[in-house]
Amino acid sequence: MQTIDKFNFSGKKAFVRVDFNVPLDENGNITDDTRIRAALPTLKKILKDGGSLIIASHMGRPKKNPDPKYSLEQIRAHVSALLAVDVKFAPDCVGEEAARLAAALKPGEALLLENLRFYAEEEGKPRGLAEDASDEEKAAAKKAVKESQKEFTKKLASYADCYVNDAFGTAHRAHASTALIAAYFDTDNKMFGYLMEKEVDAVQKVLADTIRPFTAIMGGSKVSSKIDIIENLLTKVDNLIIAGGMTYTFTKALGGQIGKSICEEDKLDLALSLLEKAKKNGVNLVLAVDAKIADDFSNDANSRIVPVNQIPEDWEGLDIGPETEKRFADVIRNSKTILWNGPTGVFEFDNFSGGSRAVGEAIAEATRQGAFSLVGGGDSVACVNKFGLADAVSYVSTGGGALLEAIEGRVLPGIEAIRGY
Ligand code: AMP
């Protein structure tokens, strides 16, 4: 497989798919440029080699073309400043001007294409279908956009000599620029960018080259959104810690009193079957034993510590209790591979963030002792940032949905398109 480090970009034009889907305020100012900064090592390496950049990204979910609210022109100046290069802009990613600007690029120059998702062809999903469209109409529209997607993809590919995918955030999508485009470049001319390499390596270390004991901590609000992940992890982990709102579905399934804690009544059987599966697979499934409960869903609610299965009516569990913190931390400290997804409680409320902090600190300690720790998927990233622990774990993933799908054991189209599996 080609790698960005081995590849000499001198005199080459590189089509680089990045994830510059950054949040903007109402005046179009970037409020968090983490995603742009994350791609800089890749972009800088290409420029330093004497290559030229064709930078492509999506932003938001535009429904028309053009849609100024989602124009990437808004970020051009900032990208220029970060790269210390005057980045040119192509106002239509597959227009004549884009082709002309790409063809004219000289070594060390960069071109930013307008939002790829201004075209339905990027995602390959039909747009503008009437609400009452028949199944035949839907099928015909889908077929039409898939057909025109080929031309769109070919056009994008025609700008460049090589393809670099550094957009892990969209690696779980089989879109034109994230996966299909790779077919237009031979194996030696397509590769992951540095960010993508790090993400793929981290997932590999956790799920494939696992050093045991392997512990996963699954938190968050609902079992239903984590079923596939838990099922897959039950075939891989030594310890599975279940925390967060999911706790109460499990506790209720086991006959406990959970008051008005968050619970998915229709998932009680599922919770029992997951417990059964854990037993069958020899997985140590660790549940909370005590809870920090509140008489209201607010930071300032009255709170108490009670056994997790004895929560009074009108009270709800908003975090794990101190005994559970200790149990979780013991398991985590004795682990060599750790995956953390989802807080142990409502970490947004300072008074109910103690469990998540304790888990984060135990992971940091295990990491100092040589464990490999991967944190990712939505709120866990906010959690480690809140507690200032991002540098104390081995890797914090930048990909929410993509990471979760990888942990579910799915092949991600953006990775497969380059690596072949
Ligand atoms: P998820 O997106 O599924 O990872 O869920 C994260 C959210 O779960 C966070 O916003 C937490 O506040 C929430 N959460 C965690 N524990 C609880 C709980 N015990 N009750 C209600 N919400 C919770």
Short mmCIF file of C-alpha atoms and ligand atoms in Angstrom, two decimals:
data_model
loop_
_atom_site.label_atom_id
_atom_site.label_comp_id
_atom_site.label_asym_id
_atom_site.label_seq_id
_atom_site.Cartn_x
_atom_site.Cartn_y
_atom_site.Cartn_z
CA MET A 1 0.00 0.00 0.00
CA GLN A 2 1.25 3.50 -0.80
CA THR A 3 1.92 5.81 2.16
CA ILE A 4 2.09 9.57 2.35
CA ASP A 5 5.55 9.43 3.92
CA LYS A 6 7.02 7.37 1.09
CA PHE A 7 5.31 9.34 -1.67
CA ASN A 8 7.20 12.20 -3.29
CA PHE A 9 4.67 14.81 -4.39
CA SER A 10 7.21 16.90 -6.30
CA GLY A 11 5.58 18.17 -9.50
CA LYS A 12 2.36 16.26 -8.72
CA LYS A 13 -1.15 17.54 -8.27
CA ALA A 14 -2.82 15.92 -5.28
CA PHE A 15 -6.58 15.72 -4.81
CA VAL A 16 -6.88 15.79 -1.04
CA ARG A 17 -10.24 14.97 0.54
CA VAL A 18 -10.35 16.64 3.94
CA ASP A 19 -13.07 17.16 6.49
CA PHE A 20 -13.36 20.94 6.72
CA ASN A 21 -16.94 20.72 7.95
CA VAL A 22 -16.19 23.27 10.67
CA PRO A 23 -18.81 25.08 12.73
CA LEU A 24 -19.47 28.71 11.71
CA ASP A 25 -21.26 31.49 13.57
CA GLU A 26 -24.05 33.53 11.98
CA ASN A 27 -21.45 35.82 10.37
CA GLY A 28 -19.59 32.95 8.77
CA ASN A 29 -16.70 33.03 11.25
CA ILE A 30 -15.14 29.70 12.20
CA THR A 31 -15.89 28.91 15.85
CA ASP A 32 -13.68 25.82 16.07
CA ASP A 33 -10.93 25.09 13.53
CA THR A 34 -9.81 21.75 14.99
CA ARG A 35 -10.75 19.88 11.81
CA ILE A 36 -8.71 22.21 9.62
CA ARG A 37 -5.69 22.00 11.89
CA ALA A 38 -5.99 18.20 11.94
CA ALA A 39 -5.35 18.07 8.18
CA LEU A 40 -2.41 20.49 8.17
CA PRO A 41 0.41 17.91 8.45
CA THR A 42 -0.85 16.21 5.28
CA LEU A 43 -1.36 19.45 3.36
CA LYS A 44 2.01 20.85 4.43
CA LYS A 45 3.91 17.69 3.52
CA ILE A 46 2.49 17.86 -0.03
CA LEU A 47 3.42 21.52 -0.44
CA LYS A 48 6.85 21.00 1.07
CA ASP A 49 7.57 18.20 -1.40
CA GLY A 50 6.81 20.65 -4.22
CA GLY A 51 3.37 19.28 -5.01
CA SER A 52 0.21 21.25 -5.52
CA LEU A 53 -3.02 20.88 -3.61
CA ILE A 54 -6.58 20.47 -4.75
CA ILE A 55 -8.41 20.60 -1.44
CA ALA A 56 -11.92 19.15 -1.40
CA SER A 57 -14.44 18.97 1.41
CA HIS A 58 -18.10 19.09 2.27
CA MET A 59 -19.71 21.49 4.71
CA GLY A 60 -23.06 20.99 6.37
CA ARG A 61 -26.02 19.48 4.57
CA PRO A 62 -26.82 21.86 1.71
CA LYS A 63 -29.98 21.04 -0.23
CA LYS A 64 -29.34 23.30 -3.22
CA ASN A 65 -26.55 24.57 -5.44
CA PRO A 66 -25.19 27.06 -4.54
CA ASP A 67 -26.08 27.66 -0.90
CA PRO A 68 -24.02 30.61 0.45
CA LYS A 69 -24.59 29.50 4.05
CA TYR A 70 -22.48 26.41 3.34
CA SER A 71 -19.93 27.95 0.98
CA LEU A 72 -16.34 26.93 1.66
CA GLU A 73 -15.26 30.36 0.47
CA GLN A 74 -15.99 31.42 4.06
CA ILE A 75 -13.00 29.40 5.28
CA ARG A 76 -10.59 30.12 2.43
CA ALA A 77 -8.78 32.98 4.19
CA HIS A 78 -8.28 30.94 7.33
CA VAL A 79 -6.95 27.94 5.41
CA SER A 80 -4.58 30.31 3.59
CA ALA A 81 -3.35 31.72 6.87
CA LEU A 82 -2.77 28.30 8.41
CA LEU A 83 -0.95 27.01 5.33
CA ALA A 84 0.89 30.30 4.76
CA VAL A 85 -0.10 30.04 1.09
CA ASP A 86 -2.64 32.11 -0.82
CA VAL A 87 -5.23 29.40 -1.43
CA LYS A 88 -7.20 29.93 -4.66
CA PHE A 89 -10.90 29.17 -4.75
CA ALA A 90 -13.00 27.35 -7.37
CA PRO A 91 -16.61 28.46 -6.97
CA ASP A 92 -18.04 25.30 -8.54
CA CYS A 93 -16.24 22.07 -7.72
CA VAL A 94 -16.86 20.60 -11.18
CA GLY A 95 -17.20 23.80 -13.21
CA GLU A 96 -14.92 24.89 -16.05
CA GLU A 97 -13.13 27.32 -13.77
CA ALA A 98 -12.24 24.54 -11.36
CA ALA A 99 -10.70 22.54 -14.19
CA ARG A 100 -8.82 25.60 -15.44
CA LEU A 101 -7.53 26.58 -11.99
CA ALA A 102 -6.50 23.00 -11.22
CA ALA A 103 -4.65 22.70 -14.54
CA ALA A 104 -2.80 25.98 -13.89
CA LEU A 105 -1.61 25.03 -10.39
CA LYS A 106 2.16 25.27 -9.97
CA PRO A 107 4.25 23.39 -7.39
CA GLY A 108 3.59 24.79 -3.92
CA GLU A 109 0.20 26.25 -4.89
CA ALA A 110 -3.19 25.33 -3.48
CA LEU A 111 -6.77 25.38 -4.71
CA LEU A 112 -9.86 24.96 -2.55
CA LEU A 113 -12.93 23.56 -4.30
CA GLU A 114 -16.41 24.73 -3.41
CA ASN A 115 -18.53 22.46 -1.20
CA LEU A 116 -18.78 19.05 -2.86
CA ARG A 117 -22.24 18.51 -1.41
CA PHE A 118 -23.68 21.34 -3.48
CA TYR A 119 -24.02 18.45 -5.94
CA ALA A 120 -26.33 15.56 -5.08
CA GLU A 121 -23.80 13.41 -6.95
CA GLU A 122 -21.31 13.67 -4.06
CA GLU A 123 -23.56 11.59 -1.83
CA GLY A 124 -25.30 9.83 -4.70
CA LYS A 125 -28.70 10.53 -3.19
CA PRO A 126 -31.50 12.09 -5.25
CA ARG A 127 -32.70 15.56 -4.30
CA GLY A 128 -35.91 17.49 -4.69
CA LEU A 129 -38.18 14.45 -4.89
CA ALA A 130 -41.83 15.25 -4.18
CA GLU A 131 -42.99 14.02 -0.77
CA ASP A 132 -45.58 11.82 -2.45
CA ALA A 133 -43.18 10.40 -5.06
CA SER A 134 -44.00 6.82 -5.96
CA ASP A 135 -41.53 3.99 -5.43
CA GLU A 136 -40.89 3.90 -9.18
CA GLU A 137 -40.13 7.62 -9.23
CA LYS A 138 -37.79 7.23 -6.29
CA ALA A 139 -36.00 4.32 -7.95
CA ALA A 140 -35.68 6.24 -11.23
CA ALA A 141 -34.29 9.32 -9.43
CA LYS A 142 -31.80 7.16 -7.56
CA LYS A 143 -30.68 5.48 -10.76
CA ALA A 144 -30.27 8.87 -12.47
CA VAL A 145 -28.12 10.34 -9.70
CA LYS A 146 -25.97 7.21 -9.56
CA GLU A 147 -25.41 7.54 -13.32
CA SER A 148 -24.44 11.21 -13.15
CA GLN A 149 -22.30 10.44 -10.08
CA LYS A 150 -19.87 8.59 -12.35
CA GLU A 151 -19.29 11.71 -14.48
CA PHE A 152 -18.98 13.87 -11.36
CA THR A 153 -16.41 11.54 -9.81
CA LYS A 154 -14.43 11.25 -13.03
CA LYS A 155 -14.31 15.03 -13.33
CA LEU A 156 -12.95 15.44 -9.81
CA ALA A 157 -10.36 12.73 -10.41
CA SER A 158 -9.27 14.36 -13.69
CA TYR A 159 -7.79 17.34 -11.82
CA ALA A 160 -5.05 15.35 -10.12
CA ASP A 161 -2.19 12.85 -10.45
CA CYS A 162 -2.79 11.30 -7.05
CA TYR A 163 -5.48 10.98 -4.39
CA VAL A 164 -5.07 11.45 -0.66
CA ASN A 165 -7.92 10.77 1.76
CA ASP A 166 -7.52 12.53 5.08
CA ALA A 167 -11.21 12.75 5.97
CA PHE A 168 -11.77 10.08 8.61
CA GLY A 169 -15.00 11.83 9.66
CA THR A 170 -16.61 10.73 6.39
CA ALA A 171 -14.79 7.40 5.95
CA HIS A 172 -18.02 5.53 6.69
CA ARG A 173 -19.66 7.08 3.64
CA ALA A 174 -19.35 5.64 0.13
CA HIS A 175 -19.43 9.07 -1.47
CA ALA A 176 -17.85 10.26 -4.71
CA SER A 177 -14.88 12.02 -3.13
CA THR A 178 -14.41 9.72 -0.13
CA ALA A 179 -14.47 6.33 -1.83
CA LEU A 180 -15.54 6.15 -5.48
CA ILE A 181 -12.81 8.50 -6.72
CA ALA A 182 -10.10 6.09 -5.57
CA ALA A 183 -10.93 3.79 -8.49
CA TYR A 184 -9.49 6.40 -10.89
CA PHE A 185 -6.00 6.16 -9.39
CA ASP A 186 -3.74 3.14 -9.40
CA THR A 187 -2.52 1.64 -6.14
CA ASP A 188 0.73 3.62 -6.11
CA ASN A 189 -1.08 6.92 -6.48
CA LYS A 190 -3.66 6.73 -3.71
CA MET A 191 -3.05 6.84 -0.01
CA PHE A 192 -4.28 7.91 3.40
CA GLY A 193 -3.27 11.28 4.79
CA TYR A 194 -1.54 11.44 8.19
CA LEU A 195 -4.76 11.97 10.15
CA MET A 196 -6.47 9.05 8.47
CA GLU A 197 -3.37 6.89 9.07
CA LYS A 198 -3.47 7.70 12.79
CA GLU A 199 -7.17 6.89 13.03
CA VAL A 200 -6.81 3.61 11.14
CA ASP A 201 -3.78 2.66 13.27
CA ALA A 202 -5.65 3.40 16.51
CA VAL A 203 -8.62 1.24 15.52
CA GLN A 204 -6.22 -1.49 14.41
CA LYS A 205 -4.40 -1.41 17.76
CA VAL A 206 -7.67 -1.74 19.65
CA LEU A 207 -9.65 -4.20 17.58
CA ALA A 208 -7.03 -6.27 15.75
CA ASP A 209 -3.57 -6.11 17.35
CA THR A 210 -5.11 -6.13 20.82
CA ILE A 211 -2.83 -6.45 23.84
CA ARG A 212 -4.84 -7.97 26.68
CA PRO A 213 -6.60 -7.36 28.97
CA PHE A 214 -8.84 -5.29 26.71
CA THR A 215 -11.49 -3.17 28.42
CA ALA A 216 -14.23 -1.18 26.72
CA ILE A 217 -16.21 1.43 28.62
CA MET A 218 -19.54 2.09 26.98
CA GLY A 219 -21.52 5.01 28.31
CA GLY A 220 -23.96 7.47 26.84
CA SER A 221 -27.69 7.62 27.01
CA LYS A 222 -29.26 4.70 25.17
CA VAL A 223 -28.65 1.00 24.68
CA SER A 224 -30.51 1.14 21.37
CA SER A 225 -27.85 3.33 19.76
CA LYS A 226 -25.03 1.09 20.97
CA ILE A 227 -26.39 -2.41 20.37
CA ASP A 228 -24.24 -3.22 17.35
CA ILE A 229 -21.15 -1.92 19.09
CA ILE A 230 -21.80 -3.89 22.26
CA GLU A 231 -22.53 -7.04 20.26
CA ASN A 232 -19.26 -6.71 18.38
CA LEU A 233 -17.25 -5.85 21.48
CA LEU A 234 -18.61 -8.90 23.27
CA THR A 235 -16.62 -11.00 20.80
CA LYS A 236 -13.43 -9.06 21.47
CA VAL A 237 -13.09 -7.64 24.97
CA ASP A 238 -12.08 -9.12 28.31
CA ASN A 239 -14.02 -6.52 30.28
CA LEU A 240 -17.05 -4.53 29.21
CA ILE A 241 -18.01 -1.69 31.49
CA ILE A 242 -21.58 -0.48 30.97
CA ALA A 243 -22.22 3.03 32.23
CA GLY A 244 -24.31 6.15 31.61
CA GLY A 245 -28.03 6.10 30.96
CA MET A 246 -27.79 2.48 29.70
CA THR A 247 -27.16 1.41 33.28
CA TYR A 248 -30.82 1.74 34.20
CA THR A 249 -32.15 -0.38 31.37
CA PHE A 250 -29.83 -3.15 32.56
CA THR A 251 -30.71 -2.57 36.22
CA LYS A 252 -34.43 -2.68 35.53
CA ALA A 253 -34.03 -5.80 33.40
CA LEU A 254 -32.39 -7.42 36.43
CA GLY A 255 -35.38 -6.50 38.61
CA GLY A 256 -34.04 -3.32 40.23
CA GLN A 257 -35.96 -0.17 41.18
CA ILE A 258 -34.75 2.69 39.01
CA GLY A 259 -37.23 5.48 39.88
CA LYS A 260 -37.57 7.83 36.93
CA SER A 261 -34.09 7.17 35.55
CA ILE A 262 -33.74 7.06 31.78
CA CYS A 263 -34.76 3.59 30.59
CA GLU A 264 -35.71 1.89 27.34
CA GLU A 265 -38.59 -0.35 28.33
CA ASP A 266 -38.54 -2.14 24.99
CA LYS A 267 -34.88 -3.07 25.41
CA LEU A 268 -35.11 -5.00 28.69
CA ASP A 269 -34.99 -8.38 26.95
CA LEU A 270 -32.11 -7.19 24.85
CA ALA A 271 -30.21 -6.15 27.97
CA LEU A 272 -30.72 -9.64 29.43
CA SER A 273 -29.57 -11.29 26.23
CA LEU A 274 -26.43 -9.13 26.19
CA LEU A 275 -25.70 -10.23 29.77
CA GLU A 276 -26.20 -13.84 28.68
CA LYS A 277 -23.92 -13.39 25.70
CA ALA A 278 -21.22 -11.85 27.87
CA LYS A 279 -21.36 -14.88 30.16
CA LYS A 280 -21.19 -17.27 27.23
CA ASN A 281 -18.18 -15.44 25.77
CA GLY A 282 -16.37 -15.27 29.09
CA VAL A 283 -16.55 -11.48 29.13
CA ASN A 284 -16.47 -9.76 32.50
CA LEU A 285 -19.43 -7.39 32.13
CA VAL A 286 -19.16 -4.73 34.80
CA LEU A 287 -22.29 -2.84 35.83
CA ALA A 288 -22.71 -0.01 38.31
CA VAL A 289 -23.48 -0.94 41.91
CA ASP A 290 -24.36 2.52 43.19
CA ALA A 291 -25.70 5.69 41.64
CA LYS A 292 -25.64 9.41 42.27
CA ILE A 293 -29.30 10.25 42.03
CA ALA A 294 -31.12 13.57 41.67
CA ASP A 295 -34.66 14.79 42.37
CA ASP A 296 -34.61 16.83 39.19
CA PHE A 297 -32.76 16.80 35.85
CA SER A 298 -30.54 19.74 36.70
CA ASN A 299 -27.09 20.53 38.03
CA ASP A 300 -28.55 22.07 41.15
CA ALA A 301 -30.92 19.24 42.00
CA ASN A 302 -30.71 17.60 45.42
CA SER A 303 -28.53 14.51 45.20
CA ARG A 304 -27.87 11.29 47.11
CA ILE A 305 -25.84 8.13 46.72
CA VAL A 306 -27.90 4.92 46.73
CA PRO A 307 -27.52 1.31 45.55
CA VAL A 308 -28.20 1.36 41.82
CA ASN A 309 -31.17 -0.98 42.17
CA GLN A 310 -32.86 1.01 44.96
CA ILE A 311 -33.61 4.35 43.40
CA PRO A 312 -36.71 5.90 44.97
CA GLU A 313 -39.72 6.96 42.89
CA ASP A 314 -39.30 10.50 41.53
CA TRP A 315 -35.51 10.30 41.69
CA GLU A 316 -33.22 9.52 38.79
CA GLY A 317 -29.67 8.30 38.38
CA LEU A 318 -27.53 10.97 36.78
CA ASP A 319 -24.10 9.48 37.47
CA ILE A 320 -22.36 6.46 38.96
CA GLY A 321 -21.63 6.41 42.69
CA PRO A 322 -18.24 6.25 44.48
CA GLU A 323 -18.22 2.45 44.91
CA THR A 324 -18.82 2.03 41.18
CA GLU A 325 -16.10 4.57 40.40
CA LYS A 326 -13.69 2.42 42.40
CA ARG A 327 -14.75 -0.80 40.68
CA PHE A 328 -14.52 0.70 37.21
CA ALA A 329 -11.15 2.30 37.96
CA ASP A 330 -9.73 -1.03 39.22
CA VAL A 331 -10.68 -2.81 36.02
CA ILE A 332 -9.38 0.05 33.86
CA ARG A 333 -6.05 0.31 35.71
CA ASN A 334 -5.40 -3.38 35.06
CA SER A 335 -6.00 -3.11 31.33
CA LYS A 336 -3.53 -2.93 28.47
CA THR A 337 -5.97 -1.83 25.77
CA ILE A 338 -8.82 0.56 26.52
CA LEU A 339 -11.65 1.92 24.44
CA TRP A 340 -13.91 4.62 25.86
CA ASN A 341 -17.13 5.73 24.26
CA GLY A 342 -19.75 7.70 26.15
CA PRO A 343 -19.84 9.39 29.58
CA THR A 344 -20.83 7.57 32.79
CA GLY A 345 -23.46 10.19 33.54
CA VAL A 346 -24.73 13.62 32.66
CA PHE A 347 -21.20 15.04 32.53
CA GLU A 348 -22.52 18.37 31.23
CA PHE A 349 -23.71 19.03 34.81
CA ASP A 350 -20.60 19.59 36.95
CA ASN A 351 -22.28 17.95 39.95
CA PHE A 352 -22.80 14.76 37.96
CA SER A 353 -19.52 14.65 36.07
CA GLY A 354 -17.48 12.94 38.79
CA GLY A 355 -17.89 9.41 37.41
CA SER A 356 -16.81 10.40 33.92
CA ARG A 357 -13.84 12.25 35.38
CA ALA A 358 -12.87 9.21 37.47
CA VAL A 359 -13.04 6.96 34.40
CA GLY A 360 -10.98 9.47 32.40
CA GLU A 361 -8.37 9.66 35.15
CA ALA A 362 -8.14 5.87 35.48
CA ILE A 363 -7.63 5.64 31.71
CA ALA A 364 -4.91 8.30 31.93
CA GLU A 365 -3.20 6.33 34.69
CA ALA A 366 -3.38 3.06 32.75
CA THR A 367 -1.96 4.90 29.74
CA ARG A 368 0.96 6.16 31.81
CA GLN A 369 1.59 2.52 32.78
CA GLY A 370 1.82 1.58 29.10
CA ALA A 371 -1.74 0.78 28.06
CA PHE A 372 -3.06 1.92 24.68
CA SER A 373 -6.21 3.99 25.09
CA LEU A 374 -8.57 5.18 22.38
CA VAL A 375 -11.29 7.66 23.20
CA GLY A 376 -13.90 8.57 20.66
CA GLY A 377 -17.40 8.87 19.37
CA GLY A 378 -19.20 12.07 20.23
CA ASP A 379 -19.44 13.00 23.87
CA SER A 380 -16.43 11.14 25.20
CA VAL A 381 -14.25 13.58 23.28
CA ALA A 382 -16.04 16.52 24.94
CA CYS A 383 -15.52 14.68 28.22
CA VAL A 384 -11.73 14.27 27.97
CA ASN A 385 -11.48 17.86 26.81
CA LYS A 386 -13.57 19.07 29.74
CA PHE A 387 -11.29 17.28 32.20
CA GLY A 388 -8.09 18.32 30.41
CA LEU A 389 -7.20 14.68 29.74
CA ALA A 390 -6.91 14.72 25.94
CA ASP A 391 -3.10 14.56 26.10
CA ALA A 392 -3.13 11.88 28.79
CA VAL A 393 -4.79 9.22 26.64
CA SER A 394 -3.13 7.54 23.66
CA TYR A 395 -5.50 8.76 20.98
CA VAL A 396 -8.63 10.88 20.76
CA SER A 397 -10.49 10.08 17.56
CA THR A 398 -11.75 12.89 15.33
CA GLY A 399 -14.44 10.73 13.77
CA GLY A 400 -17.77 10.32 15.56
CA GLY A 401 -19.94 8.15 13.33
CA ALA A 402 -16.96 6.73 11.46
CA LEU A 403 -15.29 5.53 14.65
CA LEU A 404 -18.51 4.00 15.94
CA GLU A 405 -19.01 2.09 12.69
CA ALA A 406 -15.42 0.88 12.82
CA ILE A 407 -16.00 -0.39 16.36
CA GLU A 408 -19.17 -2.09 15.18
CA GLY A 409 -16.79 -4.11 13.02
CA ARG A 410 -17.93 -2.64 9.72
CA VAL A 411 -15.67 -2.09 6.75
CA LEU A 412 -15.51 1.66 6.12
CA PRO A 413 -15.81 2.50 2.38
CA GLY A 414 -13.24 5.30 2.61
CA ILE A 415 -10.67 2.94 4.08
CA GLU A 416 -11.52 -0.01 1.85
CA ALA A 417 -11.19 2.16 -1.28
CA ILE A 418 -7.51 2.68 -0.52
CA ARG A 419 -6.47 -0.30 1.55
CA GLY A 420 -8.62 -2.88 -0.21
CA TYR A 421 -10.35 -4.18 2.95
P1 AMP B 1 -24.53 9.32 23.64
O1 AMP B 1 -24.70 10.39 22.62
O2 AMP B 1 -25.46 8.16 23.49
O3 AMP B 1 -23.10 8.92 23.82
O4 AMP B 1 -25.01 9.96 25.01
C1 AMP B 1 -24.36 11.03 25.63
C2 AMP B 1 -25.33 11.71 26.51
O5 AMP B 1 -25.83 10.80 27.46
C3 AMP B 1 -24.74 12.87 27.28
O6 AMP B 1 -25.32 14.06 26.84
C4 AMP B 1 -25.13 12.57 28.71
O7 AMP B 1 -25.62 13.70 29.39
C5 AMP B 1 -26.23 11.53 28.57
N1 AMP B 1 -26.34 10.70 29.76
C6 AMP B 1 -25.40 9.98 30.35
N2 AMP B 1 -25.87 9.39 31.46
C7 AMP B 1 -27.14 9.77 31.59
C8 AMP B 1 -28.14 9.52 32.57
N3 AMP B 1 -27.90 8.76 33.63
N4 AMP B 1 -29.35 10.08 32.40
C9 AMP B 1 -29.59 10.87 31.32
N5 AMP B 1 -28.68 11.15 30.36
C10 AMP B 1 -27.47 10.60 30.49
#
